[in-house]
Short mmCIF file of C-alpha atoms (C1' of nucleotides) in Angstrom, two decimals:
data_model
loop_
_atom_site.label_atom_id
_atom_site.label_comp_id
_atom_site.label_asym_id
_atom_site.label_seq_id
_atom_site.Cartn_x
_atom_site.Cartn_y
_atom_site.Cartn_z
CA MET O 267 -17.03 29.66 -13.85
CA VAL O 268 -15.35 27.91 -10.98
CA GLN O 269 -11.81 27.34 -12.07
CA SER O 270 -10.19 24.02 -11.49
CA CYS O 271 -7.06 23.69 -9.43
CA LEU O 272 -6.27 20.69 -11.57
CA GLY O 273 -4.73 22.98 -14.13
CA ASP O 274 -2.61 24.59 -11.45
CA ARG O 275 -1.37 21.28 -10.24
CA LEU O 276 -0.56 19.89 -13.66
CA GLY O 277 1.00 23.23 -14.48
CA ARG O 278 3.58 22.50 -11.86
CA TYR O 279 4.85 19.66 -13.97
CA LEU O 280 4.37 20.99 -17.46
CA ARG O 281 4.15 24.41 -19.00
CA LEU O 282 0.59 24.20 -20.24
CA VAL O 283 -0.62 25.95 -23.36
CA ASP O 284 -3.97 27.73 -23.30
CA ALA O 285 -5.81 25.00 -25.15
CA GLU O 286 -4.66 22.48 -22.58
CA ARG O 287 -5.64 24.67 -19.68
CA HIS O 288 -9.07 25.20 -21.13
CA ALA O 289 -9.53 21.52 -21.74
CA LEU O 290 -8.73 20.87 -18.10
CA GLU O 291 -11.16 23.49 -16.93
CA ALA O 292 -13.87 22.00 -19.09
CA LEU O 293 -13.22 18.58 -17.62
CA GLU O 294 -15.02 19.12 -14.35
CA GLU O 295 -18.67 19.31 -15.04
CA SER O 296 -20.07 19.99 -11.63
CA GLU O 297 -19.21 20.45 -7.99
CA ARG O 298 -20.30 18.34 -5.08
CA VAL O 299 -20.07 19.41 -1.45
CA VAL O 300 -19.67 16.98 1.42
CA SER O 301 -19.36 17.54 5.12
CA ARG O 302 -16.93 15.93 7.53
CA GLY O 303 -17.54 12.23 7.92
CA GLN O 304 -19.89 11.99 4.97
CA VAL O 305 -19.39 9.27 2.38
CA LEU O 306 -18.90 10.72 -1.07
CA ARG O 307 -18.98 7.33 -2.71
CA ALA O 308 -19.22 3.94 -1.04
CA GLU O 309 -17.40 0.80 -2.03
CA GLN O 310 -19.30 -1.04 -4.74
CA ALA O 311 -21.32 2.02 -5.66
CA PRO O 312 -21.38 2.73 -9.40
CA ALA O 313 -18.20 4.49 -10.44
CA ARG O 314 -19.03 6.47 -13.53
CA GLU O 315 -16.96 9.43 -12.48
CA LEU O 316 -13.85 10.55 -10.69
CA PHE O 317 -13.18 13.60 -8.56
CA VAL O 318 -10.77 16.44 -8.04
CA VAL O 319 -10.54 17.81 -4.52
CA ARG O 320 -11.25 21.52 -4.49
CA ARG O 321 -11.45 22.24 -0.80
CA GLY O 322 -10.87 20.14 2.29
CA TRP O 323 -9.51 16.64 2.66
CA LEU O 324 -10.93 13.27 1.74
CA TYR O 325 -9.62 9.79 2.21
CA SER O 326 -10.24 6.48 0.54
CA SER O 327 -10.61 3.35 2.57
CA MET O 328 -11.59 -0.23 2.15
CA LEU O 329 -13.46 -2.53 4.47
CA LEU O 330 -12.16 -6.06 4.86
CA PRO O 331 -14.58 -8.94 5.14
CA ASP O 332 -13.54 -9.34 8.78
CA GLY O 333 -14.70 -5.82 9.53
CA ASN O 334 -11.31 -4.17 9.67
CA ARG O 335 -10.76 -0.98 7.78
CA GLN O 336 -7.68 0.21 5.94
CA ILE O 337 -7.30 3.82 4.93
CA LEU O 338 -5.42 3.76 1.66
CA SER O 339 -4.65 7.37 1.03
CA VAL O 340 -5.52 10.86 2.03
CA HIS O 341 -6.50 13.24 -0.73
CA LEU O 342 -5.46 16.85 -0.33
CA PRO O 343 -6.71 19.83 -2.33
CA CYS O 344 -5.96 19.74 -6.08
CA GLU O 345 -5.39 16.00 -6.02
CA PHE O 346 -7.53 13.35 -7.66
CA ALA O 347 -9.82 11.14 -5.64
CA GLY O 348 -11.61 8.07 -6.80
CA ASP O 349 -9.56 7.87 -9.97
CA THR O 350 -8.58 4.32 -9.06
CA GLY O 351 -12.12 3.26 -9.79
CA MET O 352 -11.70 3.84 -13.50
CA ALA O 353 -11.12 0.21 -14.30
CA TRP O 354 -14.34 -1.00 -12.75
CA HIS O 355 -18.05 -0.54 -12.92
CA ASN O 356 -18.21 -0.35 -9.16
CA ALA O 357 -15.91 1.58 -6.91
CA PRO O 358 -13.20 -0.50 -5.24
CA PHE O 359 -12.88 1.95 -2.33
CA THR O 360 -14.99 4.16 -0.16
CA LEU O 361 -14.43 7.90 -0.35
CA VAL O 362 -15.02 9.79 2.88
CA ALA O 363 -14.71 13.47 3.67
CA ALA O 364 -12.09 13.97 6.38
CA THR O 365 -13.14 17.59 6.66
CA ASP O 366 -15.92 19.60 5.10
CA ALA O 367 -14.95 19.47 1.46
CA ALA O 368 -15.89 20.16 -2.12
CA VAL O 369 -14.94 18.18 -5.19
CA GLY O 370 -15.14 18.66 -8.92
CA VAL O 371 -16.76 15.82 -10.80
CA ILE O 372 -15.24 14.35 -13.96
CA ASP O 373 -17.06 11.89 -16.12
CA LYS O 374 -15.07 8.99 -17.50
CA ALA O 375 -16.18 9.88 -21.01
CA ALA O 376 -14.64 13.31 -20.66
CA LEU O 377 -11.31 11.68 -20.04
CA ARG O 378 -11.58 9.89 -23.33
CA ARG O 379 -11.84 13.19 -25.13
CA LEU O 380 -8.96 14.61 -23.16
CA PHE O 381 -6.65 11.77 -24.11
CA ALA O 382 -7.67 12.03 -27.75
CA GLU O 383 -7.29 15.77 -28.06
CA HIS O 384 -4.40 16.37 -25.68
CA PRO O 385 -2.18 13.30 -25.72
CA ARG O 386 0.50 15.12 -23.80
CA LEU O 387 -1.89 15.63 -20.90
CA GLY O 388 -2.84 11.99 -21.13
CA LEU O 389 0.77 11.01 -20.78
CA LEU O 390 1.17 13.39 -17.88
CA LEU O 391 -1.82 11.87 -16.12
CA TYR O 392 -0.38 8.43 -16.74
CA THR O 393 2.94 9.51 -15.32
CA LEU O 394 1.34 11.03 -12.25
CA ALA O 395 -0.69 7.88 -11.72
CA GLN O 396 2.59 6.01 -11.63
CA ALA O 397 3.88 8.50 -9.10
CA GLU O 398 0.83 7.75 -6.99
CA ARG O 399 1.66 4.09 -7.20
CA VAL O 400 5.08 4.89 -5.85
CA ALA O 401 3.56 6.85 -3.01
CA LEU O 402 1.39 3.88 -2.16
CA ALA O 403 4.39 1.60 -2.33
CA ASP O 404 6.19 3.85 0.12
CA ARG O 405 3.26 3.48 2.49
CA LEU O 406 3.36 -0.27 2.03
CA ALA O 407 7.02 -0.30 2.98
CA SER O 408 6.25 1.86 5.98
CA VAL O 409 3.46 -0.36 7.21
CA GLY O 410 5.21 -3.59 6.33
CA ARG O 411 8.66 -2.88 7.55
CA THR O 412 8.81 -0.16 10.17
CA SER O 413 7.84 0.25 13.81
CA ALA O 414 4.62 1.83 15.01
CA ARG O 415 6.54 4.96 15.93
CA ALA O 416 7.99 5.25 12.47
CA ARG O 417 4.64 4.73 10.80
CA VAL O 418 2.98 7.54 12.67
CA ALA O 419 5.95 9.77 11.98
CA ALA O 420 5.77 8.83 8.32
CA LEU O 421 2.13 9.77 8.04
CA ILE O 422 2.75 13.19 9.54
CA CYS O 423 5.85 13.73 7.47
CA ASP O 424 4.14 12.72 4.27
CA ILE O 425 1.17 14.99 4.76
CA MET O 426 3.36 17.87 5.80
CA ARG O 427 5.51 17.64 2.72
CA ARG O 428 2.59 17.27 0.39
CA LEU O 429 0.99 20.33 1.90
CA ARG O 430 4.23 22.20 1.47
CA ALA O 431 4.33 21.17 -2.17
CA THR O 432 1.02 22.94 -2.67
CA GLY O 433 2.52 26.11 -1.27
CA GLU O 434 0.95 25.93 2.17
CA ALA O 435 2.83 27.55 5.04
CA VAL O 436 3.72 24.47 7.05
CA GLU O 437 6.09 26.29 9.37
CA SER O 438 3.16 27.54 11.39
CA GLY O 439 1.99 23.97 11.88
CA ILE O 440 -0.26 21.80 9.80
CA PRO O 441 -3.82 20.71 10.36
CA LEU O 442 -4.33 17.04 11.10
CA PRO O 443 -8.07 16.58 10.95
CA LEU O 444 -7.96 12.83 11.48
CA THR O 445 -9.00 11.04 14.61
CA GLN O 446 -6.49 8.72 16.16
CA GLU O 447 -8.68 5.89 15.04
CA GLU O 448 -8.37 7.08 11.47
CA ILE O 449 -4.63 7.45 11.83
CA GLY O 450 -4.59 3.90 13.11
CA ASP O 451 -6.57 2.67 10.14
CA ALA O 452 -4.11 4.40 7.87
CA THR O 453 -0.99 3.07 9.55
CA GLY O 454 -2.19 -0.39 10.47
CA LEU O 455 -2.27 0.28 14.21
CA THR O 456 -4.88 0.52 16.93
CA ALA O 457 -6.08 3.90 18.04
CA VAL O 458 -4.68 3.24 21.50
CA HIS O 459 -1.23 2.63 20.18
CA VAL O 460 -1.37 5.62 17.87
CA ASN O 461 -2.01 7.70 20.93
CA ARG O 462 1.04 6.33 22.68
CA MET O 463 3.25 6.87 19.67
CA MET O 464 2.06 10.42 19.16
CA ARG O 465 2.86 11.47 22.66
CA GLN O 466 6.19 9.74 22.34
CA LEU O 467 6.94 11.92 19.33
CA VAL O 468 5.89 14.91 21.40
CA GLU O 469 8.06 13.86 24.34
CA ASP O 470 11.02 13.40 22.03
CA GLY O 471 10.58 16.94 20.82
CA MET O 472 9.88 16.17 17.19
CA ILE O 473 6.37 17.57 17.13
CA SER O 474 3.96 19.44 19.33
CA ARG O 475 0.19 19.49 19.22
CA THR O 476 -2.40 22.14 19.81
CA ASN O 477 -6.06 21.48 19.14
CA GLY O 478 -6.01 19.61 15.88
CA ARG O 479 -2.82 21.14 14.55
CA VAL O 480 0.63 19.66 14.56
CA HIS O 481 3.83 21.67 14.66
CA ILE O 482 6.91 20.02 13.26
CA LEU O 483 9.74 20.96 15.58
CA ASP O 484 12.51 18.91 14.03
CA GLU O 485 11.76 17.88 10.49
CA ALA O 486 15.07 16.14 9.90
CA ARG O 487 14.70 13.90 12.91
CA LEU O 488 11.06 13.25 12.16
CA ALA O 489 11.89 12.22 8.61
CA GLY O 490 14.72 10.12 9.94
CA THR O 491 12.66 8.12 12.37
CA ALA O 492 9.98 7.82 9.69
CA ASN O 493 12.43 6.52 7.09
CA HIS O 494 10.80 9.06 4.88
CA ILE O 495 11.99 9.97 1.41
CA ASP O 496 10.58 13.07 -0.23
CA ARG O 497 9.99 11.59 -3.64
CA PHE O 498 7.65 14.25 -4.92
CA ALA O 499 10.35 16.85 -4.64
CA THR O 500 12.33 15.19 -7.41
CA ILE O 501 9.65 14.38 -9.96
CA ASP O 502 10.91 14.84 -13.49
CA THR O 503 8.50 15.32 -16.35
CA SER O 504 10.84 16.96 -18.80
CA TRP O 505 10.79 13.94 -21.10
CA LEU O 506 7.10 14.52 -21.79
CA GLY O 507 8.16 17.08 -24.37
CA ALA O 508 7.67 20.76 -24.92
CA MET W 231 10.69 -10.31 -34.95
CA VAL W 232 10.05 -11.35 -31.37
CA GLN W 233 6.43 -10.62 -30.75
CA SER W 234 5.39 -8.87 -27.60
CA CYS W 235 2.96 -10.43 -25.21
CA LEU W 236 1.96 -6.89 -24.34
CA GLY W 237 -0.43 -6.91 -27.26
CA ASP W 238 -1.94 -10.15 -26.03
CA ARG W 239 -2.46 -8.76 -22.59
CA LEU W 240 -3.97 -5.49 -23.72
CA GLY W 241 -6.04 -7.46 -26.20
CA ARG W 242 -7.78 -9.05 -23.26
CA TYR W 243 -9.23 -5.68 -22.36
CA LEU W 244 -9.81 -4.13 -25.74
CA ARG W 245 -10.36 -5.46 -29.23
CA LEU W 246 -7.25 -4.07 -30.83
CA VAL W 247 -7.07 -3.01 -34.46
CA ASP W 248 -4.03 -3.96 -36.52
CA ALA W 249 -2.44 -0.54 -36.31
CA GLU W 250 -2.61 -0.66 -32.54
CA ARG W 251 -1.17 -4.13 -32.39
CA HIS W 252 1.71 -3.13 -34.62
CA ALA W 253 2.40 -0.05 -32.56
CA LEU W 254 2.62 -2.21 -29.47
CA GLU W 255 4.97 -4.62 -31.14
CA ALA W 256 7.18 -1.76 -32.25
CA LEU W 257 7.30 -0.42 -28.73
CA GLU W 258 9.81 -2.88 -27.36
CA GLU W 259 13.12 -2.13 -28.92
CA SER W 260 15.27 -4.86 -27.47
CA GLU W 261 15.34 -7.80 -25.15
CA ARG W 262 17.36 -8.23 -21.99
CA VAL W 263 17.95 -11.51 -20.26
CA VAL W 264 18.55 -11.83 -16.54
CA SER W 265 19.16 -14.85 -14.36
CA ARG W 266 17.63 -15.64 -11.01
CA GLY W 267 18.72 -13.23 -8.32
CA GLN W 268 20.23 -10.76 -10.73
CA VAL W 269 19.39 -7.08 -10.44
CA LEU W 270 17.87 -5.75 -13.63
CA ARG W 271 17.89 -2.19 -12.40
CA ALA W 272 18.91 -0.93 -8.99
CA GLU W 273 17.23 1.79 -6.99
CA GLN W 274 18.56 5.20 -8.01
CA ALA W 275 19.94 3.89 -11.27
CA PRO W 276 18.96 5.98 -14.29
CA ALA W 277 15.44 5.13 -15.39
CA ARG W 278 15.23 5.93 -19.06
CA GLU W 279 13.19 2.89 -19.88
CA LEU W 280 10.54 0.51 -18.66
CA PHE W 281 10.12 -3.21 -19.17
CA VAL W 282 7.64 -5.84 -20.19
CA VAL W 283 8.18 -9.28 -18.72
CA ARG W 284 8.48 -11.86 -21.48
CA ARG W 285 9.54 -14.93 -19.57
CA GLY W 286 10.02 -15.63 -15.88
CA TRP W 287 9.16 -13.56 -12.84
CA LEU W 288 10.66 -10.37 -11.48
CA TYR W 289 9.89 -8.38 -8.38
CA SER W 290 10.43 -4.80 -7.37
CA SER W 291 11.64 -3.95 -3.93
CA MET W 292 12.88 -1.01 -1.97
CA LEU W 293 15.51 -0.80 0.69
CA LEU W 294 14.77 1.29 3.75
CA PRO W 295 17.47 3.40 5.32
CA ASP W 296 17.46 1.04 8.31
CA GLY W 297 18.40 -1.86 6.07
CA ASN W 298 14.99 -3.48 5.88
CA ARG W 299 13.62 -4.49 2.54
CA GLN W 300 10.06 -4.39 1.27
CA ILE W 301 9.03 -6.30 -1.81
CA LEU W 302 6.40 -4.18 -3.47
CA SER W 303 5.09 -6.36 -6.21
CA VAL W 304 5.80 -9.46 -8.19
CA HIS W 305 5.78 -9.11 -11.96
CA LEU W 306 4.48 -12.08 -13.94
CA PRO W 307 4.84 -12.66 -17.67
CA CYS W 308 3.18 -10.07 -19.93
CA GLU W 309 3.05 -7.51 -17.13
CA PHE W 310 4.95 -4.27 -16.95
CA ALA W 311 7.92 -3.85 -14.65
CA GLY W 312 9.68 -0.67 -13.74
CA ASP W 313 6.91 1.46 -15.20
CA THR W 314 6.59 3.20 -11.86
CA GLY W 315 9.92 4.87 -12.54
CA MET W 316 8.49 7.00 -15.30
CA ALA W 317 8.10 10.07 -13.18
CA TRP W 318 11.74 10.20 -12.12
CA HIS W 319 15.20 10.39 -13.52
CA ASN W 320 16.31 7.67 -11.18
CA ALA W 321 14.48 4.48 -10.41
CA PRO W 322 12.53 4.50 -7.14
CA PHE W 323 12.70 0.70 -6.83
CA THR W 324 15.06 -2.16 -7.45
CA LEU W 325 14.06 -4.74 -10.04
CA VAL W 326 15.25 -8.25 -9.34
CA ALA W 327 14.77 -11.46 -11.30
CA ALA W 328 12.89 -13.97 -9.15
CA THR W 329 13.59 -16.63 -11.75
CA ASP W 330 15.63 -16.65 -14.91
CA ALA W 331 13.78 -14.16 -17.02
CA ALA W 332 13.68 -12.05 -20.13
CA VAL W 333 12.19 -8.60 -20.57
CA GLY W 334 11.39 -6.34 -23.47
CA VAL W 335 12.75 -2.83 -23.15
CA ILE W 336 10.63 0.24 -23.85
CA ASP W 337 12.09 3.70 -24.04
CA LYS W 338 10.12 6.51 -22.44
CA ALA W 339 10.19 8.43 -25.71
CA ALA W 340 8.45 5.57 -27.46
CA LEU W 341 5.58 5.92 -25.04
CA ARG W 342 5.19 9.52 -26.04
CA ARG W 343 4.63 8.48 -29.64
CA LEU W 344 2.21 5.78 -28.56
CA PHE W 345 0.06 8.21 -26.62
CA ALA W 346 0.09 10.67 -29.51
CA GLU W 347 -0.77 8.19 -32.22
CA HIS W 348 -3.02 5.81 -30.29
CA PRO W 349 -4.81 7.76 -27.61
CA ARG W 350 -7.09 4.84 -26.91
CA LEU W 351 -4.11 2.72 -25.95
CA GLY W 352 -2.86 5.57 -23.81
CA LEU W 353 -6.13 5.63 -21.96
CA LEU W 354 -6.03 1.87 -21.58
CA LEU W 355 -2.55 2.05 -20.11
CA TYR W 356 -3.73 4.77 -17.76
CA THR W 357 -6.67 2.66 -16.69
CA LEU W 358 -4.50 -0.38 -16.11
CA ALA W 359 -2.06 1.70 -14.09
CA GLN W 360 -4.99 2.61 -11.89
CA ALA W 361 -5.84 -1.06 -11.57
CA GLU W 362 -2.27 -1.68 -10.44
CA ARG W 363 -2.74 0.99 -7.82
CA VAL W 364 -5.76 -0.88 -6.58
CA ALA W 365 -3.77 -4.09 -6.44
CA LEU W 366 -1.13 -2.34 -4.37
CA ALA W 367 -3.82 -0.93 -2.12
CA ASP W 368 -5.16 -4.41 -1.57
CA ARG W 369 -1.69 -5.50 -0.49
CA LEU W 370 -1.49 -2.53 1.84
CA ALA W 371 -4.76 -3.57 3.44
CA SER W 372 -3.49 -7.10 3.75
CA VAL W 373 -0.24 -6.08 5.41
CA GLY W 374 -1.79 -3.35 7.50
CA ARG W 375 -4.89 -5.07 8.74
CA THR W 376 -4.64 -8.85 8.64
CA SER W 377 -2.80 -11.56 10.54
CA ALA W 378 0.42 -13.18 9.43
CA ARG W 379 -1.51 -16.24 8.36
CA ALA W 380 -3.84 -14.19 6.21
CA ARG W 381 -0.99 -12.30 4.59
CA VAL W 382 0.77 -15.43 3.45
CA ALA W 383 -2.51 -16.86 2.20
CA ALA W 384 -3.17 -13.63 0.37
CA LEU W 385 0.14 -13.70 -1.43
CA ILE W 386 -0.43 -17.23 -2.65
CA CYS W 387 -4.00 -16.50 -3.59
CA ASP W 388 -3.08 -13.38 -5.47
CA ILE W 389 -0.36 -15.02 -7.50
CA MET W 390 -2.51 -18.02 -8.25
CA ARG W 391 -5.35 -15.93 -9.58
CA ARG W 392 -3.10 -13.73 -11.64
CA LEU W 393 -1.52 -16.80 -13.19
CA ARG W 394 -4.94 -18.18 -13.94
CA ALA W 395 -5.87 -14.92 -15.61
CA THR W 396 -3.02 -15.46 -18.05
CA GLY W 397 -4.44 -18.85 -18.92
CA GLU W 398 -2.02 -20.93 -16.91
CA ALA W 399 -3.27 -24.30 -15.62
CA VAL W 400 -3.26 -23.60 -11.91
CA GLU W 401 -5.14 -26.78 -11.00
CA SER W 402 -1.93 -28.74 -11.28
CA GLY W 403 -0.29 -26.44 -8.77
CA ILE W 404 1.56 -23.19 -9.24
CA PRO W 405 5.26 -22.43 -9.05
CA LEU W 406 6.34 -20.29 -6.12
CA PRO W 407 9.94 -19.44 -6.88
CA LEU W 408 10.38 -17.17 -3.90
CA THR W 409 12.39 -17.98 -0.81
CA GLN W 410 10.62 -17.68 2.49
CA GLU W 411 12.76 -14.66 3.15
CA GLU W 412 11.42 -13.05 0.00
CA ILE W 413 7.87 -13.95 0.95
CA GLY W 414 8.55 -12.34 4.29
CA ASP W 415 9.82 -9.18 2.65
CA ALA W 416 6.67 -9.10 0.57
CA THR W 417 4.26 -9.65 3.44
CA GLY W 418 6.03 -7.71 6.14
CA LEU W 419 6.99 -10.79 8.15
CA THR W 420 10.17 -12.56 9.11
CA ALA W 421 11.26 -15.63 7.19
CA VAL W 422 10.88 -17.72 10.32
CA HIS W 423 7.31 -16.71 10.78
CA VAL W 424 6.51 -17.22 7.11
CA ASN W 425 7.66 -20.76 7.57
CA ARG W 426 5.34 -21.29 10.51
CA MET W 427 2.38 -19.85 8.65
CA MET W 428 3.03 -21.89 5.54
CA ARG W 429 3.03 -25.14 7.38
CA GLN W 430 -0.05 -24.06 9.22
CA LEU W 431 -1.79 -23.60 5.90
CA VAL W 432 -0.57 -27.05 4.92
CA GLU W 433 -1.78 -28.58 8.18
CA ASP W 434 -5.15 -26.96 7.74
CA GLY W 435 -5.43 -28.59 4.35
CA MET W 436 -5.61 -25.44 2.27
CA ILE W 437 -2.42 -26.01 0.32
CA SER W 438 0.28 -28.61 -0.14
CA ARG W 439 3.84 -28.15 -1.20
CA THR W 440 6.22 -30.17 -3.32
CA ASN W 441 9.64 -28.81 -4.28
CA GLY W 442 8.92 -25.22 -5.13
CA ARG W 443 5.34 -25.77 -6.27
CA VAL W 444 2.19 -25.08 -4.33
CA HIS W 445 -1.07 -26.92 -4.83
CA ILE W 446 -4.20 -25.11 -3.82
CA LEU W 447 -6.42 -27.70 -2.19
CA ASP W 448 -9.26 -25.46 -1.07
CA GLU W 449 -9.35 -22.19 -2.92
CA ALA W 450 -12.48 -20.91 -1.24
CA ARG W 451 -11.11 -21.38 2.23
CA LEU W 452 -7.73 -19.99 1.24
CA ALA W 453 -9.33 -16.88 -0.22
CA GLY W 454 -11.49 -16.63 2.87
CA THR W 455 -8.65 -16.67 5.36
CA ALA W 456 -6.75 -14.30 3.08
CA ASN W 457 -9.62 -11.83 2.89
CA HIS W 458 -8.91 -11.91 -0.80
CA ILE W 459 -11.05 -10.28 -3.45
CA ASP W 460 -10.46 -11.18 -7.06
CA ARG W 461 -10.63 -7.71 -8.48
CA PHE W 462 -9.01 -8.45 -11.79
CA ALA W 463 -11.81 -10.79 -12.71
CA THR W 464 -14.23 -7.89 -12.90
CA ILE W 465 -12.23 -5.25 -14.74
CA ASP W 466 -14.40 -3.26 -17.10
CA THR W 467 -12.89 -1.36 -19.98
CA SER W 468 -15.94 -1.06 -22.16
CA TRP W 469 -16.16 2.69 -21.60
CA LEU W 470 -12.87 3.15 -23.42
CA GLY W 471 -14.82 3.03 -26.64
CA ALA W 472 -14.87 0.86 -29.72
"C1'" DC S 31 30.68 -34.31 -3.16
"C1'" DG S 32 31.62 -30.20 -0.39
"C1'" DA S 33 29.90 -25.57 0.38
"C1'" DT S 34 26.30 -22.53 0.72
"C1'" DT S 35 21.69 -21.34 0.96
"C1'" DT S 36 17.18 -22.38 2.47
"C1'" DT S 37 13.96 -24.54 5.45
"C1'" DT S 38 12.68 -26.08 9.87
"C1'" DT S 39 12.33 -26.15 14.92
"C1'" DG S 40 12.52 -24.48 19.76
"C1'" DA S 41 12.94 -21.17 23.47
"C1'" DC S 42 12.56 -16.57 24.66
"C1'" DA S 43 11.87 -11.49 24.18
"C1'" DG S 44 9.43 -7.54 22.75
"C1'" DT S 45 6.06 -4.86 20.43
"C1'" DA S 46 1.46 -4.02 19.67
"C1'" DT S 47 -3.35 -5.44 20.85
"C1'" DT S 48 -7.08 -6.04 23.87
"C1'" DC S 49 -9.91 -4.77 27.54
"C1'" DA S 50 -11.41 -1.47 30.71
"C1'" DA S 51 -12.03 2.82 32.71
"C1'" DC S 52 -11.86 7.86 33.02
"C1'" DG S 53 -11.72 12.79 31.51
"C1'" DG S 54 -12.58 16.43 28.38
"C1'" DG S 55 -14.90 18.96 24.71
"C1'" DG S 56 -18.44 19.98 21.61
"C1'" DG S 57 -22.86 19.68 20.06
"C1'" DT S 58 -27.90 19.10 21.00
"C1'" DG S 59 -32.06 19.63 23.12
"C1'" DG S 60 -34.67 21.14 26.81
"C1'" DC U 210 -28.05 28.83 29.14
"C1'" DC U 211 -27.23 24.64 31.02
"C1'" DA U 212 -27.38 19.61 31.29
"C1'" DC U 213 -26.59 15.68 29.01
"C1'" DC U 214 -24.55 12.67 25.87
"C1'" DC U 215 -21.46 10.97 22.71
"C1'" DC U 216 -17.14 10.85 20.65
"C1'" DC U 217 -12.44 11.32 21.22
"C1'" DG U 218 -8.25 11.16 23.66
"C1'" DT U 219 -5.69 9.18 27.51
"C1'" DT U 220 -3.92 5.73 30.67
"C1'" DG U 221 -2.94 1.11 32.85
"C1'" DA U 222 -2.68 -3.88 33.04
"C1'" DA U 223 -2.81 -8.24 30.97
"C1'" DT U 224 -2.51 -10.86 26.78
"C1'" DA U 225 -1.23 -12.40 22.24
"C1'" DC U 226 1.16 -12.27 18.22
"C1'" DT U 227 5.29 -11.83 15.86
"C1'" DG U 228 10.25 -11.13 16.13
"C1'" DT U 229 14.88 -12.60 17.64
"C1'" DC U 230 18.39 -15.81 18.39
"C1'" DA U 231 20.38 -20.17 17.73
"C1'" DA U 232 21.07 -24.51 15.73
"C1'" DA U 233 20.18 -28.49 12.93
"C1'" DA U 234 18.23 -30.68 8.82
"C1'" DA U 235 17.38 -30.42 4.01
"C1'" DA U 236 17.98 -28.79 -0.46
"C1'" DT U 237 20.55 -26.56 -4.05
"C1'" DC U 238 24.63 -25.23 -6.52
"C1'" DG U 239 28.95 -25.57 -8.62
#
DNA sequence: CGATTTTTTGACAGTATTCAACGGGGGTGG
DNA sequence: CCACCCCCGTTGAATACTGTCAAAAAATCG
């Protein structure tokens, strides 16, 4: 049986008992594989299920009536994707594979059982959903109130720290499998301007780039210009109980 | 006993049984009253509790290291406020009273009991938290990808429709107890430019203003220029079960 | 009624967008 | 295996939108 990394991730926040771990493993009923650029689920498509990223990156985006696109968040391995669609029949966002990727599929009905049988996990999921809201709010503040330079720095910083949280070796550089157009759609900039800001960060010695990977040369200064706060480092779930 | 409007709000999504309604009423242990401009809870203050707005409006904001402020969301009556702080010891955002207001106070521990005893309510809360994430994502798209004009229109449109969802008579105009500086902090604009955009909307005949109230003259056109989608009108919670 | 905050207006500056063009790299098909 | 093509990254110049600064009018508060 393919084991879910969901249990691993939740286990970071709570010491899971066996029954809980098994329940989490049973949650994902199947796997779906998508290749770079492919749409896993389009806006307005039926949303009967949500996903857990197993390999690769995805992102969710929405298309505005005027044709503009906003990338809302990037989903790294072991994170949820498409869980925001729970409250609707039809998906509010489009899910796209940023790299070749594989996801576990969770039916909404399975969640109902999980909440009933493992209330503590339900509360943990609720708490983590709130943490995701905070992450989105941080992005809103970045896009709404900081310069183009800072926004690009923030995106890099955010991804780097989230990768580090999963135990990835970020010192040897991180992958950044997004086109500059995608980075622009995520930060509210044009691709052209993203390009200029990136090379400015390079010139200033904060990062360097080599074919699709980014090396962080001066994390403190990068985080400083990004106005970035590492919120996920301080998450506290102790009140959820033993 | 002061009855909570939380039950009323959740009752819109789910037919609650008596036990559930009582549990919700028991959730709020006390009331706190704040007056316009007052800080209910500052960023980094201990976050042992969350709030339900009973009367008035609040908003949550965050201060960036460079001194800029971003208003993240406006909290109308019967909505949660400060629930995003659940995952941390210290509040990620500042909660400010936009008008004189009163909130019910919920201790985190009480939530634990609620999830354990009423898993269906837990799942509903989880689902609604996801809906809030979507609302925040819509704001991100607005700020990231639309013009100043559209952002201001979007803010008005959003508030109007949320008020209508609570049964308020919006045809006679809605209150907008935010200064133009606050509107700017919410939309990622300067107060000066908010002013220009507001009077442009007035000139174009979409809205009119009379001492602190806004009349929507042409909702369709306002929503159109705002790129606004009324997501909350289509929320589906039927899958949560009977 | 005086003081303070908020709204309004104008002129100017600056940041980011738009438009256009070129180069490089990778994949595809011949 | 190579040519071609398309996408992506890069660069420059001109434009447009929004921000900044300053000051006055209006509204609110005590």
